[in-house]
Each structure stands twice: as structure tokens, then as C-alpha cells.
């Protein structure tokens, strides 16, 4: 949300000072109501009119990464009353949408934005954007099971095969996928007879969590945004 006169100026209609005069004169409506207070705030999602003509406000893209804990669902409202990832965000980030989903029991990197084109490209299979996950299981997979995992696991909705599979830590398997099928990674390990104790997404394309603490969110750095956009041909 920003001051109304700032939005009017950002849209190129006039200067901020001239916008203040328009507001004082009662020539500006927000969502059908005349606004005269200079402290009024609005956003690009509001319907703003000047002298009865709609104002096209450029939408400023925003990008936030969340280190999602277990127990939170990736939805705006949950009919069962479970906590959602939006409970962990600032109020100004409530209008952002998740880029893909993490199920309730999966931790880690969740990107949220209002950049629709970037969301489409990051999630569409044709762009082959990598998603890296760390998985802890019981029992620990032996060489035979790891070999089967690398070759791909047949699921009810088709073959699931990681593009890479490694052991970065003594008790952790890292798998890299380029699809985002529902609970795909968890189902792969379960199909091999392994119980998933922990599943954490650690990377989406070029984006990582860095030192972001569990349950915390932060805006992306300009170079992180540029890296993601370049990855899918937007820069």
C-alpha cells in the first residue's frame, strides 16, 4: 500500500504535488468513493479514477522467499483451520502467491511473488527449472535403492526420475527434480519402501535460502531476481 498521490504520479498522470491538488479537489475516486484525504493509501489492485477516467497504475513486482516450517499449508485460507504460510508473512505480502507448493510436512524454500509471468515459467515443465531437496529416511537407502532412485521410480502418474542424486551429508540424500508433481519426491522414496523423516527444499533454480532462519521470510535481492528471470528467458 502506498499514498494515493504517489501512485498517481507513478502512473505518469501528473506530478505528486499536482496529484495532491486533484485529491483535495475531490476529483479522485478509489473503489467508487471520492477521496479527499492526502494520507489515503491504495494499491495497484484498487480501482482508481480521476475525473471519471480509470487510472492504470503500474504493478510493482515483489518477490519474497520463506523458509517454511513443518505444519503450515501452502494456501491462503484453510477450511480445517490449520496454520498457513501467510501467517508467517508481513501484511504487505498478503497479496503474493506461492510459486508452486510445499505440502504441510515439507520444509524449506518457498518463493512468493505477484509476478505472474515468472511464476508461469518457473513452474511449467517445459522450462526444466531445477528444484533441489534434502531427504532423510528410515531405513537409510543402500546402494541398490540409490541406484533404483537414480534410474527413476514408477509412480501411479508416471515415471519420476531425478536429474541428479547425491549424498551431501552422512544422513541426507539430495535429489534434484525438474517437475513439480504433487508430493512427487515423497512418493518416490515411499515407493522404494522408505519412510521419509524429513523433506526440505533447499533450492529453486538459482535461488537458495542462504542463512534465512526457519519460519522467517525476506525480500529477494535484485541479483536473485535477475538470476531467476534470466534462467527462464525474461532477461
Coordinates of C-alpha atoms in Angstrom, one line a residue:
X1 CA 0.0 0.0 0.0
X2 CA 1.3 3.5 -0.9
X3 CA 0.0 7.0 -0.6
X4 CA -2.6 7.8 -3.3
X5 CA -0.7 10.8 -4.7
X6 CA 2.4 8.6 -5.1
X7 CA 0.5 6.0 -7.1
X8 CA -1.0 8.7 -9.3
X9 CA 2.4 10.2 -10.0
X10 CA 3.9 6.7 -10.6
X11 CA 1.3 6.1 -13.3
X12 CA 2.6 9.2 -15.1
X13 CA -0.7 11.2 -14.8
X14 CA 0.9 14.2 -13.2
X15 CA 3.4 15.2 -10.5
X16 CA 2.9 14.2 -6.9
X17 CA 2.1 17.8 -6.0
X18 CA -0.5 18.1 -8.7
X19 CA -1.9 14.8 -7.6
X20 CA -2.4 16.2 -4.1
X21 CA -4.4 19.1 -5.6
X22 CA -6.6 16.6 -7.5
X23 CA -7.3 14.7 -4.3
X24 CA -8.1 17.9 -2.3
X25 CA -10.5 19.0 -5.1
X26 CA -12.4 15.7 -4.8
X27 CA -11.6 14.6 -8.4
X28 CA -10.2 11.2 -7.4
X29 CA -12.2 8.1 -6.6
X30 CA -10.9 4.9 -5.1
X31 CA -13.2 1.9 -5.5
X32 CA -16.0 4.2 -6.3
X33 CA -15.6 6.5 -3.3
X34 CA -14.4 10.1 -3.5
X35 CA -11.2 10.6 -1.6
X36 CA -10.0 14.0 -0.2
X37 CA -7.6 12.9 2.5
X38 CA -3.9 13.1 1.4
X39 CA -3.0 10.3 3.8
X40 CA -5.2 7.8 2.0
X41 CA -3.3 4.7 0.9
X42 CA -4.1 2.4 -2.1
X43 CA -2.5 -0.2 -4.2
X44 CA -2.4 -1.3 -7.9
X45 CA -5.2 -3.7 -7.1
X46 CA -7.6 -0.8 -6.3
X47 CA -9.8 0.9 -8.9
X48 CA -8.6 4.5 -9.1
X49 CA -10.4 7.1 -11.2
X50 CA -9.5 10.7 -12.0
X51 CA -12.4 12.8 -13.3
X52 CA -14.3 9.6 -14.0
X53 CA -11.4 8.0 -16.1
X54 CA -9.7 4.9 -14.8
X55 CA -6.0 5.2 -13.9
X56 CA -3.7 2.4 -15.0
X57 CA -1.2 2.0 -12.1
X58 CA 1.9 0.0 -13.0
X59 CA 2.1 -3.1 -10.8
X60 CA 5.4 -3.3 -8.9
X61 CA 6.6 -6.8 -8.8
X62 CA 7.6 -8.1 -5.4
X63 CA 9.5 -11.3 -4.5
X64 CA 9.8 -12.9 -1.1
X65 CA 11.4 -16.2 -0.1
X66 CA 10.1 -18.0 3.0
X67 CA 11.9 -20.8 4.9
X68 CA 8.7 -22.8 5.6
X69 CA 8.5 -24.9 8.7
X70 CA 6.5 -28.1 9.1
X71 CA 2.8 -27.9 9.9
X72 CA 2.0 -25.0 7.6
X73 CA -0.2 -25.4 4.5
X74 CA 0.6 -23.5 1.3
X75 CA -2.8 -21.9 0.8
X76 CA -4.3 -18.5 1.8
X77 CA -7.2 -19.9 3.8
X78 CA -7.5 -23.4 5.2
X79 CA -11.1 -24.8 5.8
X80 CA -9.7 -27.0 8.6
X81 CA -8.2 -24.1 10.4
X82 CA -4.6 -25.2 10.1
X83 CA -1.9 -22.5 10.0
X84 CA -0.9 -21.3 6.6
X85 CA 2.3 -19.9 5.2
X86 CA 0.5 -16.5 5.1
X87 CA 0.6 -16.5 8.9
X88 CA 4.4 -16.1 8.6
X89 CA 4.4 -13.2 6.2
X90 CA 4.1 -9.4 6.7
X91 CA 0.7 -7.9 6.0
X92 CA 2.1 -6.2 2.9
X93 CA 3.0 -9.6 1.4
X94 CA -0.5 -11.0 1.8
X95 CA -1.2 -10.3 -1.9
X96 CA 1.6 -12.5 -3.1
X97 CA 1.1 -16.0 -4.5
X98 CA 3.3 -19.1 -4.0
X99 CA 5.4 -20.3 -6.9
X100 CA 4.5 -24.0 -6.6
X101 CA 3.5 -25.6 -3.4
X102 CA 5.2 -27.4 -0.5
X103 CA 2.9 -29.9 1.4
X104 CA 2.2 -29.5 5.0
X105 CA 5.1 -31.7 6.2
X106 CA 7.7 -30.4 3.8
X107 CA 10.1 -27.7 5.0
X108 CA 12.3 -25.2 3.2
X109 CA 12.3 -22.8 0.3
X110 CA 9.1 -21.3 -0.8
X111 CA 9.1 -18.4 -3.3
X112 CA 6.1 -16.0 -3.3
X113 CA 5.5 -13.2 -5.8
X114 CA 3.0 -11.2 -7.8
X115 CA 5.0 -11.7 -11.0
X116 CA 2.7 -13.9 -13.0
X117 CA 4.9 -14.5 -16.0
X118 CA 7.9 -15.5 -13.8
X119 CA 5.6 -17.8 -11.8
X120 CA 4.4 -19.5 -15.0
X121 CA 7.9 -20.1 -16.4
X122 CA 9.3 -21.3 -13.1
X123 CA 6.6 -23.9 -12.7
X124 CA 6.0 -25.0 -16.3
X125 CA 7.7 -28.3 -17.1
X126 CA 9.0 -27.0 -20.5
X127 CA 11.4 -24.7 -18.7
X128 CA 13.1 -27.5 -16.8
X129 CA 13.7 -25.4 -13.7
X130 CA 15.6 -27.4 -11.1
X131 CA 14.3 -28.0 -7.6
X132 CA 16.7 -29.5 -5.1
X133 CA 15.6 -31.4 -2.0
X134 CA 17.3 -32.9 1.1
X135 CA 15.7 -36.1 2.3
X136 CA 16.2 -38.1 5.5
X137 CA 14.7 -41.6 5.5
X138 CA 14.3 -44.7 7.7
X139 CA 15.9 -47.0 6.9
X140 CA 18.9 -45.4 5.2
X141 CA 18.8 -46.3 1.4
X142 CA 21.5 -48.8 0.5
X143 CA 23.4 -48.7 -2.8
X144 CA 20.8 -50.8 -4.5
X145 CA 18.0 -48.4 -3.6
X146 CA 20.0 -45.4 -4.6
X147 CA 20.7 -47.0 -7.9
X148 CA 17.0 -47.5 -8.4
X149 CA 16.3 -43.9 -7.4
X150 CA 18.8 -42.6 -10.0
X151 CA 17.2 -44.7 -12.7
X152 CA 13.7 -43.4 -11.9
X153 CA 10.8 -44.7 -9.9
X154 CA 7.5 -45.7 -11.5
X155 CA 4.6 -43.9 -9.8
X156 CA 0.8 -44.1 -10.5
X157 CA 1.1 -40.9 -12.6
X158 CA 4.2 -41.9 -14.5
X159 CA 8.0 -42.3 -14.1
X160 CA 9.7 -39.9 -11.6
X161 CA 13.4 -39.6 -12.2
X162 CA 15.7 -37.1 -10.6
X163 CA 18.2 -35.3 -12.8
X164 CA 20.8 -35.6 -10.0
X165 CA 21.1 -37.7 -6.9
X166 CA 23.9 -37.3 -4.3
X167 CA 24.8 -37.7 -0.6
X168 CA 25.8 -34.2 0.6
X169 CA 25.7 -35.2 4.3
X170 CA 26.1 -38.6 6.0
X171 CA 22.3 -38.9 6.7
X172 CA 20.9 -37.0 3.8
X173 CA 20.1 -37.7 0.2
X174 CA 19.9 -34.8 -2.2
X175 CA 17.6 -35.2 -5.2
X176 CA 17.2 -32.6 -8.0
X177 CA 13.9 -32.6 -9.9
X178 CA 12.6 -30.5 -12.9
X179 CA 9.0 -31.4 -12.3
X180 CA 6.6 -30.3 -9.6
X181 CA 4.1 -33.1 -9.4
X182 CA 2.1 -33.4 -6.2
X183 CA 4.2 -34.9 -3.4
X184 CA 6.5 -36.4 -6.1
X185 CA 9.7 -36.6 -4.1
X186 CA 8.0 -38.1 -1.0
X187 CA 6.1 -40.6 -3.2
X188 CA 9.4 -41.7 -4.9
X189 CA 11.0 -42.7 -1.6
X190 CA 7.9 -44.3 -0.2
X191 CA 7.6 -46.4 -3.4
X192 CA 11.1 -47.7 -2.5
X193 CA 9.8 -48.8 0.9
X194 CA 11.5 -45.9 2.8
X195 CA 9.8 -43.7 5.4
X196 CA 10.5 -40.1 4.9
X197 CA 11.5 -38.5 8.2
X198 CA 12.4 -35.1 6.8
X199 CA 11.9 -33.4 3.4
X200 CA 13.4 -30.0 2.8
X201 CA 13.6 -27.9 -0.4
X202 CA 16.9 -26.1 -0.5
X203 CA 17.0 -24.6 -4.0
X204 CA 14.7 -23.4 -6.7
X205 CA 16.6 -22.6 -9.9
X206 CA 19.4 -20.3 -8.8
X207 CA 17.7 -19.3 -5.6
X208 CA 18.8 -20.7 -2.2
X209 CA 17.8 -19.9 1.4
X210 CA 21.2 -18.7 2.4
X211 CA 21.2 -18.1 6.2
X212 CA 17.4 -17.5 6.4
X213 CA 16.1 -18.9 9.7
X214 CA 13.2 -21.4 9.8
X215 CA 9.8 -19.6 9.8
X216 CA 11.3 -16.3 8.5
X217 CA 10.9 -14.6 5.2
X218 CA 12.9 -11.9 3.4
X219 CA 12.7 -10.0 0.1
X220 CA 14.8 -11.2 -2.7
X221 CA 18.0 -9.3 -3.6
X222 CA 18.0 -7.6 -7.0
X223 CA 20.6 -10.1 -8.3
X224 CA 18.5 -13.0 -7.1
X225 CA 15.5 -11.7 -9.1
X226 CA 17.7 -11.2 -12.1
X227 CA 19.1 -14.7 -11.8
X228 CA 15.7 -16.3 -11.8
X229 CA 14.4 -14.1 -14.6
X230 CA 17.4 -14.8 -16.8
X231 CA 17.1 -18.6 -16.1
X232 CA 13.7 -18.6 -17.8
X233 CA 14.5 -16.1 -20.6
X234 CA 12.9 -13.0 -19.2
X235 CA 16.2 -11.1 -19.2

